[in-house]
């Protein structure tokens, strides 16, 4: 579980560093970026953490470099962990052929189908292995964790939160895919990762199905508030994200009051949208993590 420092830059009084490590879950070398605030760097204070999951076509760099989250996180002394979005440099020849499956398209699930089932274990990597890696090697207190993500990463953040509600204080998302099993991106990737449509298997990897599952069993935490921002000019909104269907679903489930879904006028799917509203998301997480603002 050792990690190797690849690069480090001073950033908002702390550091933004890139590490590599050999992952048991994905059986390959993985990279992640981590923002550590000043107190974690200078006095090794163990700080709370927000995991920030990127979307399709992204690496560990997109959210770290374009999301603009570190400025606000530094004021709360919160760490940010930016994982990669898939395994890399594997033997899977077709992994680089399509932007919806393979490299940069891990969907934060555990693949069961060859040739993906050896390395594409991104659920295990993010939910189980990475917290151990950062807790063991860095000044991070993983008992105070939360998670957010963008698009495919929003779907990942919400799914991982729902399956591990005691491990994360809260969750938020930017323009999340809200139903992987009906999104054209998911309809391309899921058969390859999980096999032909099987409601139980695909449902276990679909946010809307998971939410219905947990609510119907009274297993959706009542104290949690979920923040979602969605741009009205997002070209993926109508076909790929299931946002309006999800809003109807949470109303029918009687849990709409636990979701703040904000439509942001004129914004698209990209990082200019994310960086505009990221401070609100950091505030949302800081409140749940019990972090205080130092101006
Ligand atoms: N080429 C893809 C979509 C490309 C894209 O917009 N990727 C988004 C995430 S989309 C959902 O996960 C992204 O974050 N790209 C990286 C960036 O830095 O902007 C397609 O059209 O299928």
PDB file of C-alpha atoms and ligand atoms in Angstrom:
ATOM      1  CA  UNK A   1       0.000   0.000   0.000  1.00  0.00           C
ATOM      2  CA  UNK A   2       2.915   2.360  -0.591  1.00  0.00           C
ATOM      3  CA  UNK A   3       2.486   5.393  -2.811  1.00  0.00           C
ATOM      4  CA  UNK A   4       5.053   7.229  -4.916  1.00  0.00           C
ATOM      5  CA  UNK A   5       5.115  10.986  -5.267  1.00  0.00           C
ATOM      6  CA  UNK A   6       5.051  11.969  -8.947  1.00  0.00           C
ATOM      7  CA  UNK A   7       4.773  15.761  -8.618  1.00  0.00           C
ATOM      8  CA  UNK A   8       3.882  18.412  -6.073  1.00  0.00           C
ATOM      9  CA  UNK A   9       3.029  22.119  -6.339  1.00  0.00           C
ATOM     10  CA  UNK A  10       2.165  24.658  -3.691  1.00  0.00           C
ATOM     11  CA  UNK A  11      -1.536  25.489  -4.052  1.00  0.00           C
ATOM     12  CA  UNK A  12      -3.688  27.802  -1.902  1.00  0.00           C
ATOM     13  CA  UNK A  13      -1.245  27.524   0.997  1.00  0.00           C
ATOM     14  CA  UNK A  14      -1.191  23.714   0.828  1.00  0.00           C
ATOM     15  CA  UNK A  15      -0.099  21.354  -1.932  1.00  0.00           C
ATOM     16  CA  UNK A  16      -1.587  19.707  -4.988  1.00  0.00           C
ATOM     17  CA  UNK A  17       0.330  16.458  -5.414  1.00  0.00           C
ATOM     18  CA  UNK A  18       0.094  13.539  -7.811  1.00  0.00           C
ATOM     19  CA  UNK A  19       0.820  10.025  -6.555  1.00  0.00           C
ATOM     20  CA  UNK A  20       1.063   6.633  -8.229  1.00  0.00           C
ATOM     21  CA  UNK A  21       0.541   3.253  -6.616  1.00  0.00           C
ATOM     22  CA  UNK A  22      -0.048  -0.342  -7.585  1.00  0.00           C
ATOM     23  CA  UNK A  23      -3.708  -1.126  -7.038  1.00  0.00           C
ATOM     24  CA  UNK A  24      -4.900  -4.509  -5.831  1.00  0.00           C
ATOM     25  CA  UNK A  25      -8.416  -3.768  -7.048  1.00  0.00           C
ATOM     26  CA  UNK A  26      -7.545  -2.799 -10.625  1.00  0.00           C
ATOM     27  CA  UNK A  27      -4.290  -4.808 -10.875  1.00  0.00           C
ATOM     28  CA  UNK A  28      -2.431  -1.941 -12.500  1.00  0.00           C
ATOM     29  CA  UNK A  29      -0.655   1.282 -11.575  1.00  0.00           C
ATOM     30  CA  UNK A  30      -3.153   3.996 -10.704  1.00  0.00           C
ATOM     31  CA  UNK A  31      -2.619   7.739 -10.296  1.00  0.00           C
ATOM     32  CA  UNK A  32      -4.527  10.196  -8.162  1.00  0.00           C
ATOM     33  CA  UNK A  33      -4.169  13.875  -7.319  1.00  0.00           C
ATOM     34  CA  UNK A  34      -4.658  15.136  -3.807  1.00  0.00           C
ATOM     35  CA  UNK A  35      -5.032  18.658  -2.491  1.00  0.00           C
ATOM     36  CA  UNK A  36      -3.807  18.862   1.107  1.00  0.00           C
ATOM     37  CA  UNK A  37      -4.508  22.119   2.947  1.00  0.00           C
ATOM     38  CA  UNK A  38      -1.854  24.000   4.885  1.00  0.00           C
ATOM     39  CA  UNK A  39      -2.469  22.361   8.283  1.00  0.00           C
ATOM     40  CA  UNK A  40      -2.151  18.864   6.795  1.00  0.00           C
ATOM     41  CA  UNK A  41       1.107  19.810   5.075  1.00  0.00           C
ATOM     42  CA  UNK A  42       2.748  21.884   7.807  1.00  0.00           C
ATOM     43  CA  UNK A  43       1.568  20.291  11.051  1.00  0.00           C
ATOM     44  CA  UNK A  44       0.375  16.911   9.762  1.00  0.00           C
ATOM     45  CA  UNK A  45      -3.132  17.577  11.104  1.00  0.00           C
ATOM     46  CA  UNK A  46      -5.479  14.857   9.919  1.00  0.00           C
ATOM     47  CA  UNK A  47      -8.116  16.658   7.864  1.00  0.00           C
ATOM     48  CA  UNK A  48     -11.485  15.615   6.424  1.00  0.00           C
ATOM     49  CA  UNK A  49     -11.689  14.664   2.774  1.00  0.00           C
ATOM     50  CA  UNK A  50     -13.947  15.036  -0.256  1.00  0.00           C
ATOM     51  CA  UNK A  51     -13.487  12.552  -3.118  1.00  0.00           C
ATOM     52  CA  UNK A  52     -14.048  14.266  -6.494  1.00  0.00           C
ATOM     53  CA  UNK A  53     -14.928  11.861  -9.319  1.00  0.00           C
ATOM     54  CA  UNK A  54     -14.406  12.897 -12.929  1.00  0.00           C
ATOM     55  CA  UNK A  55     -16.490  12.108 -15.999  1.00  0.00           C
ATOM     56  CA  UNK A  56     -15.986  10.379 -19.341  1.00  0.00           C
ATOM     57  CA  UNK A  57     -12.815  11.271 -21.257  1.00  0.00           C
ATOM     58  CA  UNK A  58     -11.204  12.502 -18.013  1.00  0.00           C
ATOM     59  CA  UNK A  59      -8.177  11.450 -16.005  1.00  0.00           C
ATOM     60  CA  UNK A  60      -7.237  12.356 -12.433  1.00  0.00           C
ATOM     61  CA  UNK A  61      -6.258  15.792 -13.766  1.00  0.00           C
ATOM     62  CA  UNK A  62      -9.477  17.298 -15.154  1.00  0.00           C
ATOM     63  CA  UNK A  63     -11.353  17.962 -11.904  1.00  0.00           C
ATOM     64  CA  UNK A  64      -8.109  18.853 -10.082  1.00  0.00           C
ATOM     65  CA  UNK A  65      -6.960  21.377 -12.675  1.00  0.00           C
ATOM     66  CA  UNK A  66     -10.247  22.838 -13.932  1.00  0.00           C
ATOM     67  CA  UNK A  67     -12.791  22.334 -11.146  1.00  0.00           C
ATOM     68  CA  UNK A  68     -11.574  25.204  -8.982  1.00  0.00           C
ATOM     69  CA  UNK A  69     -12.398  23.381  -5.740  1.00  0.00           C
ATOM     70  CA  UNK A  70      -9.116  23.839  -3.850  1.00  0.00           C
ATOM     71  CA  UNK A  71      -9.559  27.558  -3.163  1.00  0.00           C
ATOM     72  CA  UNK A  72     -12.666  27.025  -1.043  1.00  0.00           C
ATOM     73  CA  UNK A  73     -11.478  23.695   0.419  1.00  0.00           C
ATOM     74  CA  UNK A  74      -8.315  25.419   1.676  1.00  0.00           C
ATOM     75  CA  UNK A  75     -10.445  27.818   3.726  1.00  0.00           C
ATOM     76  CA  UNK A  76     -12.093  24.874   5.509  1.00  0.00           C
ATOM     77  CA  UNK A  77      -8.843  22.850   5.809  1.00  0.00           C
ATOM     78  CA  UNK A  78     -10.420  20.029   3.804  1.00  0.00           C
ATOM     79  CA  UNK A  79      -8.446  17.634   1.580  1.00  0.00           C
ATOM     80  CA  UNK A  80      -9.613  16.798  -1.938  1.00  0.00           C
ATOM     81  CA  UNK A  81      -8.826  13.472  -3.593  1.00  0.00           C
ATOM     82  CA  UNK A  82      -9.116  13.296  -7.398  1.00  0.00           C
ATOM     83  CA  UNK A  83      -8.902   9.658  -8.567  1.00  0.00           C
ATOM     84  CA  UNK A  84      -8.470   8.481 -12.129  1.00  0.00           C
ATOM     85  CA  UNK A  85     -11.621   7.411 -13.958  1.00  0.00           C
ATOM     86  CA  UNK A  86     -10.444   3.954 -15.086  1.00  0.00           C
ATOM     87  CA  UNK A  87      -7.535   1.525 -15.011  1.00  0.00           C
ATOM     88  CA  UNK A  88      -4.665   2.361 -17.393  1.00  0.00           C
ATOM     89  CA  UNK A  89      -2.041   0.538 -19.482  1.00  0.00           C
ATOM     90  CA  UNK A  90      -3.806  -2.805 -19.344  1.00  0.00           C
ATOM     91  CA  UNK A  91      -3.678  -5.734 -21.779  1.00  0.00           C
ATOM     92  CA  UNK A  92      -7.215  -4.953 -22.979  1.00  0.00           C
ATOM     93  CA  UNK A  93      -6.669  -4.018 -26.625  1.00  0.00           C
ATOM     94  CA  UNK A  94     -10.067  -2.400 -27.182  1.00  0.00           C
ATOM     95  CA  UNK A  95      -9.871  -0.240 -24.019  1.00  0.00           C
ATOM     96  CA  UNK A  96      -8.826   2.826 -26.022  1.00  0.00           C
ATOM     97  CA  UNK A  97     -11.275   2.464 -28.875  1.00  0.00           C
ATOM     98  CA  UNK A  98     -14.425   4.200 -27.625  1.00  0.00           C
ATOM     99  CA  UNK A  99     -14.980   7.108 -25.228  1.00  0.00           C
ATOM    100  CA  UNK A 100     -17.892   5.364 -23.450  1.00  0.00           C
ATOM    101  CA  UNK A 101     -16.086   2.169 -22.444  1.00  0.00           C
ATOM    102  CA  UNK A 102     -12.542   1.323 -21.402  1.00  0.00           C
ATOM    103  CA  UNK A 103      -9.985   4.006 -20.612  1.00  0.00           C
ATOM    104  CA  UNK A 104     -11.515   7.092 -18.948  1.00  0.00           C
ATOM    105  CA  UNK A 105     -14.873   5.316 -18.824  1.00  0.00           C
ATOM    106  CA  UNK A 106     -14.759   3.062 -15.777  1.00  0.00           C
ATOM    107  CA  UNK A 107     -18.299   3.987 -14.638  1.00  0.00           C
ATOM    108  CA  UNK A 108     -17.162   3.346 -11.037  1.00  0.00           C
ATOM    109  CA  UNK A 109     -18.493  -0.223 -11.170  1.00  0.00           C
ATOM    110  CA  UNK A 110     -17.015  -3.720 -10.932  1.00  0.00           C
ATOM    111  CA  UNK A 111     -16.997  -5.349 -14.365  1.00  0.00           C
ATOM    112  CA  UNK A 112     -17.915  -9.017 -14.466  1.00  0.00           C
ATOM    113  CA  UNK A 113     -17.372  -9.706 -18.178  1.00  0.00           C
ATOM    114  CA  UNK A 114     -14.154 -10.523 -20.046  1.00  0.00           C
ATOM    115  CA  UNK A 115     -11.932  -8.839 -21.022  1.00  0.00           C
ATOM    116  CA  UNK A 116     -12.868  -6.095 -18.537  1.00  0.00           C
ATOM    117  CA  UNK A 117     -13.296  -8.159 -15.374  1.00  0.00           C
ATOM    118  CA  UNK A 118      -9.610  -8.321 -14.456  1.00  0.00           C
ATOM    119  CA  UNK A 119      -8.908  -4.571 -14.189  1.00  0.00           C
ATOM    120  CA  UNK A 120     -12.214  -2.651 -14.383  1.00  0.00           C
ATOM    121  CA  UNK A 121     -12.986  -2.839 -10.648  1.00  0.00           C
ATOM    122  CA  UNK A 122     -13.431   0.885 -10.115  1.00  0.00           C
ATOM    123  CA  UNK A 123     -16.139   0.443  -7.453  1.00  0.00           C
ATOM    124  CA  UNK A 124     -13.758  -1.567  -5.264  1.00  0.00           C
ATOM    125  CA  UNK A 125     -10.964   0.866  -6.019  1.00  0.00           C
ATOM    126  CA  UNK A 126     -12.865   4.031  -5.035  1.00  0.00           C
ATOM    127  CA  UNK A 127     -15.071   2.688  -2.233  1.00  0.00           C
ATOM    128  CA  UNK A 128     -12.615   0.302  -0.571  1.00  0.00           C
ATOM    129  CA  UNK A 129      -8.974   0.569  -1.619  1.00  0.00           C
ATOM    130  CA  UNK A 130      -8.422   4.303  -2.098  1.00  0.00           C
ATOM    131  CA  UNK A 131      -9.709   5.309   1.374  1.00  0.00           C
ATOM    132  CA  UNK A 132      -7.199   2.848   2.898  1.00  0.00           C
ATOM    133  CA  UNK A 133      -4.425   4.169   0.682  1.00  0.00           C
ATOM    134  CA  UNK A 134      -4.977   7.829   1.601  1.00  0.00           C
ATOM    135  CA  UNK A 135      -5.614   7.084   5.270  1.00  0.00           C
ATOM    136  CA  UNK A 136      -2.400   5.061   5.560  1.00  0.00           C
ATOM    137  CA  UNK A 137      -0.134   7.414   3.637  1.00  0.00           C
ATOM    138  CA  UNK A 138      -1.478  10.957   4.030  1.00  0.00           C
ATOM    139  CA  UNK A 139      -2.726  13.312   6.765  1.00  0.00           C
ATOM    140  CA  UNK A 140      -6.324  12.470   5.984  1.00  0.00           C
ATOM    141  CA  UNK A 141      -9.016  11.434   8.451  1.00  0.00           C
ATOM    142  CA  UNK A 142     -11.207   9.101   6.408  1.00  0.00           C
ATOM    143  CA  UNK A 143     -13.768   8.871   9.222  1.00  0.00           C
ATOM    144  CA  UNK A 144     -14.780  12.328   7.941  1.00  0.00           C
ATOM    145  CA  UNK A 145     -15.305  11.660   4.210  1.00  0.00           C
ATOM    146  CA  UNK A 146     -17.753  12.794   1.602  1.00  0.00           C
ATOM    147  CA  UNK A 147     -18.004  12.395  -2.147  1.00  0.00           C
ATOM    148  CA  UNK A 148     -18.957  14.367  -5.241  1.00  0.00           C
ATOM    149  CA  UNK A 149     -18.654  13.945  -8.985  1.00  0.00           C
ATOM    150  CA  UNK A 150     -19.367  15.166 -12.481  1.00  0.00           C
ATOM    151  CA  UNK A 151     -21.506  13.398 -15.099  1.00  0.00           C
ATOM    152  CA  UNK A 152     -20.315   9.754 -15.067  1.00  0.00           C
ATOM    153  CA  UNK A 153     -18.537  10.759 -11.847  1.00  0.00           C
ATOM    154  CA  UNK A 154     -21.804  12.139 -10.465  1.00  0.00           C
ATOM    155  CA  UNK A 155     -23.396   8.756 -11.095  1.00  0.00           C
ATOM    156  CA  UNK A 156     -20.409   7.132  -9.415  1.00  0.00           C
ATOM    157  CA  UNK A 157     -20.528   9.457  -6.408  1.00  0.00           C
ATOM    158  CA  UNK A 158     -24.258   8.934  -5.869  1.00  0.00           C
ATOM    159  CA  UNK A 159     -24.010   5.136  -6.330  1.00  0.00           C
ATOM    160  CA  UNK A 160     -21.023   4.779  -4.024  1.00  0.00           C
ATOM    161  CA  UNK A 161     -22.701   7.000  -1.432  1.00  0.00           C
ATOM    162  CA  UNK A 162     -25.933   4.968  -1.535  1.00  0.00           C
ATOM    163  CA  UNK A 163     -24.093   1.670  -1.111  1.00  0.00           C
ATOM    164  CA  UNK A 164     -21.923   3.002   1.739  1.00  0.00           C
ATOM    165  CA  UNK A 165     -24.098   5.539   3.531  1.00  0.00           C
ATOM    166  CA  UNK A 166     -22.194   5.203   6.791  1.00  0.00           C
ATOM    167  CA  UNK A 167     -18.842   5.906   5.144  1.00  0.00           C
ATOM    168  CA  UNK A 168     -19.668   9.318   3.668  1.00  0.00           C
ATOM    169  CA  UNK A 169     -21.192  12.303   5.442  1.00  0.00           C
ATOM    170  CA  UNK A 170     -22.883  13.571   2.274  1.00  0.00           C
ATOM    171  CA  UNK A 171     -22.830  13.615  -1.531  1.00  0.00           C
ATOM    172  CA  UNK A 172     -23.221  16.156  -4.338  1.00  0.00           C
ATOM    173  CA  UNK A 173     -23.016  16.153  -8.110  1.00  0.00           C
ATOM    174  CA  UNK A 174     -22.631  18.328 -11.188  1.00  0.00           C
ATOM    175  CA  UNK A 175     -24.736  17.312 -14.185  1.00  0.00           C
ATOM    176  CA  UNK A 176     -24.819  13.673 -13.059  1.00  0.00           C
ATOM    177  CA  UNK A 177     -25.962  10.764 -15.158  1.00  0.00           C
ATOM    178  CA  UNK A 178     -28.907   9.697 -12.987  1.00  0.00           C
ATOM    179  CA  UNK A 179     -29.658   6.401 -14.682  1.00  0.00           C
ATOM    180  CA  UNK A 180     -26.695   4.568 -16.205  1.00  0.00           C
ATOM    181  CA  UNK A 181     -28.933   1.753 -17.413  1.00  0.00           C
ATOM    182  CA  UNK A 182     -30.991   4.043 -19.678  1.00  0.00           C
ATOM    183  CA  UNK A 183     -28.362   6.604 -20.706  1.00  0.00           C
ATOM    184  CA  UNK A 184     -26.969   6.042 -24.222  1.00  0.00           C
ATOM    185  CA  UNK A 185     -23.483   6.085 -22.659  1.00  0.00           C
ATOM    186  CA  UNK A 186     -24.497   3.377 -20.183  1.00  0.00           C
ATOM    187  CA  UNK A 187     -26.387   1.389 -22.815  1.00  0.00           C
ATOM    188  CA  UNK A 188     -23.101   1.141 -24.691  1.00  0.00           C
ATOM    189  CA  UNK A 189     -20.876   0.362 -21.692  1.00  0.00           C
ATOM    190  CA  UNK A 190     -23.018  -1.772 -19.369  1.00  0.00           C
ATOM    191  CA  UNK A 191     -23.447  -4.795 -21.702  1.00  0.00           C
ATOM    192  CA  UNK A 192     -19.678  -4.910 -22.093  1.00  0.00           C
ATOM    193  CA  UNK A 193     -18.933  -4.587 -18.364  1.00  0.00           C
ATOM    194  CA  UNK A 194     -21.932  -6.458 -16.911  1.00  0.00           C
ATOM    195  CA  UNK A 195     -23.357  -8.628 -19.703  1.00  0.00           C
ATOM    196  CA  UNK A 196     -26.787  -8.460 -21.367  1.00  0.00           C
ATOM    197  CA  UNK A 197     -29.506  -6.508 -19.560  1.00  0.00           C
ATOM    198  CA  UNK A 198     -30.362  -8.234 -16.298  1.00  0.00           C
ATOM    199  CA  UNK A 199     -32.540  -5.968 -14.121  1.00  0.00           C
ATOM    200  CA  UNK A 200     -30.910  -7.137 -10.867  1.00  0.00           C
ATOM    201  CA  UNK A 201     -27.324  -6.739 -12.099  1.00  0.00           C
ATOM    202  CA  UNK A 202     -27.823  -3.507 -14.015  1.00  0.00           C
ATOM    203  CA  UNK A 203     -30.052  -2.119 -11.251  1.00  0.00           C
ATOM    204  CA  UNK A 204     -27.251  -2.606  -8.757  1.00  0.00           C
ATOM    205  CA  UNK A 205     -25.211  -0.249 -10.946  1.00  0.00           C
ATOM    206  CA  UNK A 206     -27.880   2.407 -11.568  1.00  0.00           C
ATOM    207  CA  UNK A 207     -28.470   5.345  -9.212  1.00  0.00           C
ATOM    208  CA  UNK A 208     -32.222   5.537  -9.695  1.00  0.00           C
ATOM    209  CA  UNK A 209     -32.672   1.798  -9.128  1.00  0.00           C
ATOM    210  CA  UNK A 210     -30.413   1.908  -6.082  1.00  0.00           C
ATOM    211  CA  UNK A 211     -32.292   4.847  -4.600  1.00  0.00           C
ATOM    212  CA  UNK A 212     -35.663   3.097  -5.084  1.00  0.00           C
ATOM    213  CA  UNK A 213     -34.177  -0.046  -3.545  1.00  0.00           C
ATOM    214  CA  UNK A 214     -32.892   1.720  -0.424  1.00  0.00           C
ATOM    215  CA  UNK A 215     -35.949   3.951   0.052  1.00  0.00           C
ATOM    216  CA  UNK A 216     -38.352   0.993  -0.262  1.00  0.00           C
ATOM    217  CA  UNK A 217     -36.426  -0.799   2.509  1.00  0.00           C
ATOM    218  CA  UNK A 218     -36.280   2.324   4.662  1.00  0.00           C
ATOM    219  CA  UNK A 219     -32.493   2.312   4.233  1.00  0.00           C
ATOM    220  CA  UNK A 220     -31.968   5.797   2.790  1.00  0.00           C
ATOM    221  CA  UNK A 221     -30.445   7.988   5.486  1.00  0.00           C
ATOM    222  CA  UNK A 222     -33.014  10.558   6.583  1.00  0.00           C
ATOM    223  CA  UNK A 223     -30.445  13.087   7.743  1.00  0.00           C
ATOM    224  CA  UNK A 224     -28.719  13.418   4.364  1.00  0.00           C
ATOM    225  CA  UNK A 225     -29.233  16.322   1.948  1.00  0.00           C
ATOM    226  CA  UNK A 226     -28.057  15.875  -1.630  1.00  0.00           C
ATOM    227  CA  UNK A 227     -27.001  18.858  -3.747  1.00  0.00           C
ATOM    228  CA  UNK A 228     -27.152  18.610  -7.545  1.00  0.00           C
ATOM    229  CA  UNK A 229     -26.390  21.405 -10.023  1.00  0.00           C
ATOM    230  CA  UNK A 230     -27.496  21.071 -13.635  1.00  0.00           C
ATOM    231  CA  UNK A 231     -26.949  23.520 -16.500  1.00  0.00           C
ATOM    232  CA  UNK A 232     -29.988  24.285 -18.646  1.00  0.00           C
ATOM    233  CA  UNK A 233     -27.859  24.486 -21.825  1.00  0.00           C
ATOM    234  CA  UNK A 234     -26.150  21.142 -21.189  1.00  0.00           C
ATOM    235  CA  UNK A 235     -26.235  19.317 -24.527  1.00  0.00           C
ATOM    236  CA  UNK A 236     -26.480  15.977 -22.708  1.00  0.00           C
ATOM    237  CA  UNK A 237     -29.425  16.955 -20.500  1.00  0.00           C
ATOM    238  CA  UNK A 238     -32.312  15.601 -22.593  1.00  0.00           C
ATOM    239  CA  UNK A 239     -30.905  12.280 -23.766  1.00  0.00           C
ATOM    240  CA  UNK A 240     -28.162  11.207 -21.391  1.00  0.00           C
ATOM    241  CA  UNK A 241     -28.773  12.358 -17.841  1.00  0.00           C
ATOM    242  CA  UNK A 242     -32.400  11.422 -16.840  1.00  0.00           C
ATOM    243  CA  UNK A 243     -32.643  14.553 -14.659  1.00  0.00           C
ATOM    244  CA  UNK A 244     -36.351  15.233 -15.175  1.00  0.00           C
ATOM    245  CA  UNK A 245     -37.277  11.557 -14.740  1.00  0.00           C
ATOM    246  CA  UNK A 246     -35.267  11.478 -11.530  1.00  0.00           C
ATOM    247  CA  UNK A 247     -37.084  14.554 -10.193  1.00  0.00           C
ATOM    248  CA  UNK A 248     -40.418  12.778 -10.780  1.00  0.00           C
ATOM    249  CA  UNK A 249     -39.047   9.627  -9.124  1.00  0.00           C
ATOM    250  CA  UNK A 250     -37.905  11.360  -5.935  1.00  0.00           C
ATOM    251  CA  UNK A 251     -41.293  13.097  -5.692  1.00  0.00           C
ATOM    252  CA  UNK A 252     -43.054   9.725  -5.995  1.00  0.00           C
ATOM    253  CA  UNK A 253     -40.682   8.237  -3.422  1.00  0.00           C
ATOM    254  CA  UNK A 254     -41.532  11.069  -0.998  1.00  0.00           C
ATOM    255  CA  UNK A 255     -37.893  12.152  -0.621  1.00  0.00           C
ATOM    256  CA  UNK A 256     -37.824  15.298  -2.783  1.00  0.00           C
ATOM    257  CA  UNK A 257     -37.128  17.409   0.320  1.00  0.00           C
ATOM    258  CA  UNK A 258     -33.784  15.623   0.721  1.00  0.00           C
ATOM    259  CA  UNK A 259     -32.596  16.798  -2.706  1.00  0.00           C
ATOM    260  CA  UNK A 260     -31.687  20.312  -3.775  1.00  0.00           C
ATOM    261  CA  UNK A 261     -31.607  20.117  -7.572  1.00  0.00           C
ATOM    262  CA  UNK A 262     -30.707  23.505  -9.024  1.00  0.00           C
ATOM    263  CA  UNK A 263     -31.103  24.310 -12.694  1.00  0.00           C
ATOM    264  CA  UNK A 264     -28.465  26.890 -13.587  1.00  0.00           C
ATOM    265  CA  UNK A 265     -29.620  29.068 -16.447  1.00  0.00           C
ATOM    266  CA  UNK A 266     -27.454  29.039 -19.577  1.00  0.00           C
ATOM    267  CA  UNK A 267     -24.690  26.736 -18.318  1.00  0.00           C
ATOM    268  CA  UNK A 268     -23.418  23.756 -20.307  1.00  0.00           C
ATOM    269  CA  UNK A 269     -21.827  20.448 -19.251  1.00  0.00           C
ATOM    270  CA  UNK A 270     -18.239  21.623 -18.872  1.00  0.00           C
ATOM    271  CA  UNK A 271     -15.803  22.796 -16.246  1.00  0.00           C
ATOM    272  CA  UNK A 272     -16.700  26.503 -16.619  1.00  0.00           C
ATOM    273  CA  UNK A 273     -20.086  25.441 -15.207  1.00  0.00           C
ATOM    274  CA  UNK A 274     -18.516  23.333 -12.460  1.00  0.00           C
ATOM    275  CA  UNK A 275     -16.028  25.978 -11.350  1.00  0.00           C
ATOM    276  CA  UNK A 276     -18.810  28.580 -11.183  1.00  0.00           C
ATOM    277  CA  UNK A 277     -20.756  26.601  -8.573  1.00  0.00           C
ATOM    278  CA  UNK A 278     -18.085  24.502  -6.888  1.00  0.00           C
ATOM    279  CA  UNK A 279     -17.873  26.793  -3.842  1.00  0.00           C
ATOM    280  CA  UNK A 280     -21.484  25.973  -2.987  1.00  0.00           C
ATOM    281  CA  UNK A 281     -20.632  22.273  -3.162  1.00  0.00           C
ATOM    282  CA  UNK A 282     -17.610  22.680  -0.902  1.00  0.00           C
ATOM    283  CA  UNK A 283     -19.817  24.612   1.566  1.00  0.00           C
ATOM    284  CA  UNK A 284     -22.381  21.785   1.402  1.00  0.00           C
ATOM    285  CA  UNK A 285     -19.708  19.177   2.189  1.00  0.00           C
ATOM    286  CA  UNK A 286     -17.990  21.296   4.836  1.00  0.00           C
ATOM    287  CA  UNK A 287     -21.241  21.601   6.757  1.00  0.00           C
ATOM    288  CA  UNK A 288     -21.738  17.814   6.770  1.00  0.00           C
ATOM    289  CA  UNK A 289     -18.063  17.202   7.614  1.00  0.00           C
ATOM    290  CA  UNK A 290     -18.193  19.630  10.533  1.00  0.00           C
ATOM    291  CA  UNK A 291     -15.440  21.801   9.059  1.00  0.00           C
ATOM    292  CA  UNK A 292     -15.287  25.489   9.925  1.00  0.00           C
ATOM    293  CA  UNK A 293     -14.432  28.362   7.614  1.00  0.00           C
ATOM    294  CA  UNK A 294     -11.136  30.184   8.263  1.00  0.00           C
ATOM    295  CA  UNK A 295     -11.117  33.397   6.212  1.00  0.00           C
TER     296      UNK A 295
HETATM  297  N1  LIG B   1     -17.038  12.643 -25.978  1.00  0.00           N
HETATM  298  C1  LIG B   1     -18.073  12.290 -25.031  1.00  0.00           C
HETATM  299  C2  LIG B   1     -18.314  13.342 -23.949  1.00  0.00           C
HETATM  300  C3  LIG B   1     -17.083  14.138 -23.586  1.00  0.00           C
HETATM  301  C4  LIG B   1     -17.372  14.978 -22.362  1.00  0.00           C
HETATM  302  O1  LIG B   1     -18.091  15.951 -22.429  1.00  0.00           O
HETATM  303  N2  LIG B   1     -16.836  14.556 -21.225  1.00  0.00           N
HETATM  304  C5  LIG B   1     -17.125  15.225 -20.001  1.00  0.00           C
HETATM  305  C6  LIG B   1     -17.848  14.293 -19.070  1.00  0.00           C
HETATM  306  S1  LIG B   1     -19.270  13.616 -19.868  1.00  0.00           S
HETATM  307  C7  LIG B   1     -19.823  12.423 -18.789  1.00  0.00           C
HETATM  308  O2  LIG B   1     -19.206  11.784 -18.047  1.00  0.00           O
HETATM  309  C8  LIG B   1     -15.846  15.726 -19.353  1.00  0.00           C
HETATM  310  O3  LIG B   1     -15.795  16.003 -18.186  1.00  0.00           O
HETATM  311  N3  LIG B   1     -14.782  15.847 -20.164  1.00  0.00           N
HETATM  312  C9  LIG B   1     -13.489  16.292 -19.660  1.00  0.00           C
HETATM  313  C10 LIG B   1     -13.286  17.780 -19.650  1.00  0.00           C
HETATM  314  O4  LIG B   1     -12.225  18.219 -19.144  1.00  0.00           O
HETATM  315  O5  LIG B   1     -14.174  18.537 -20.092  1.00  0.00           O
HETATM  316  C11 LIG B   1     -19.338  12.033 -25.803  1.00  0.00           C
HETATM  317  O6  LIG B   1     -19.849  12.957 -26.408  1.00  0.00           O
HETATM  318  O7  LIG B   1     -19.785  10.908 -25.761  1.00  0.00           O
END
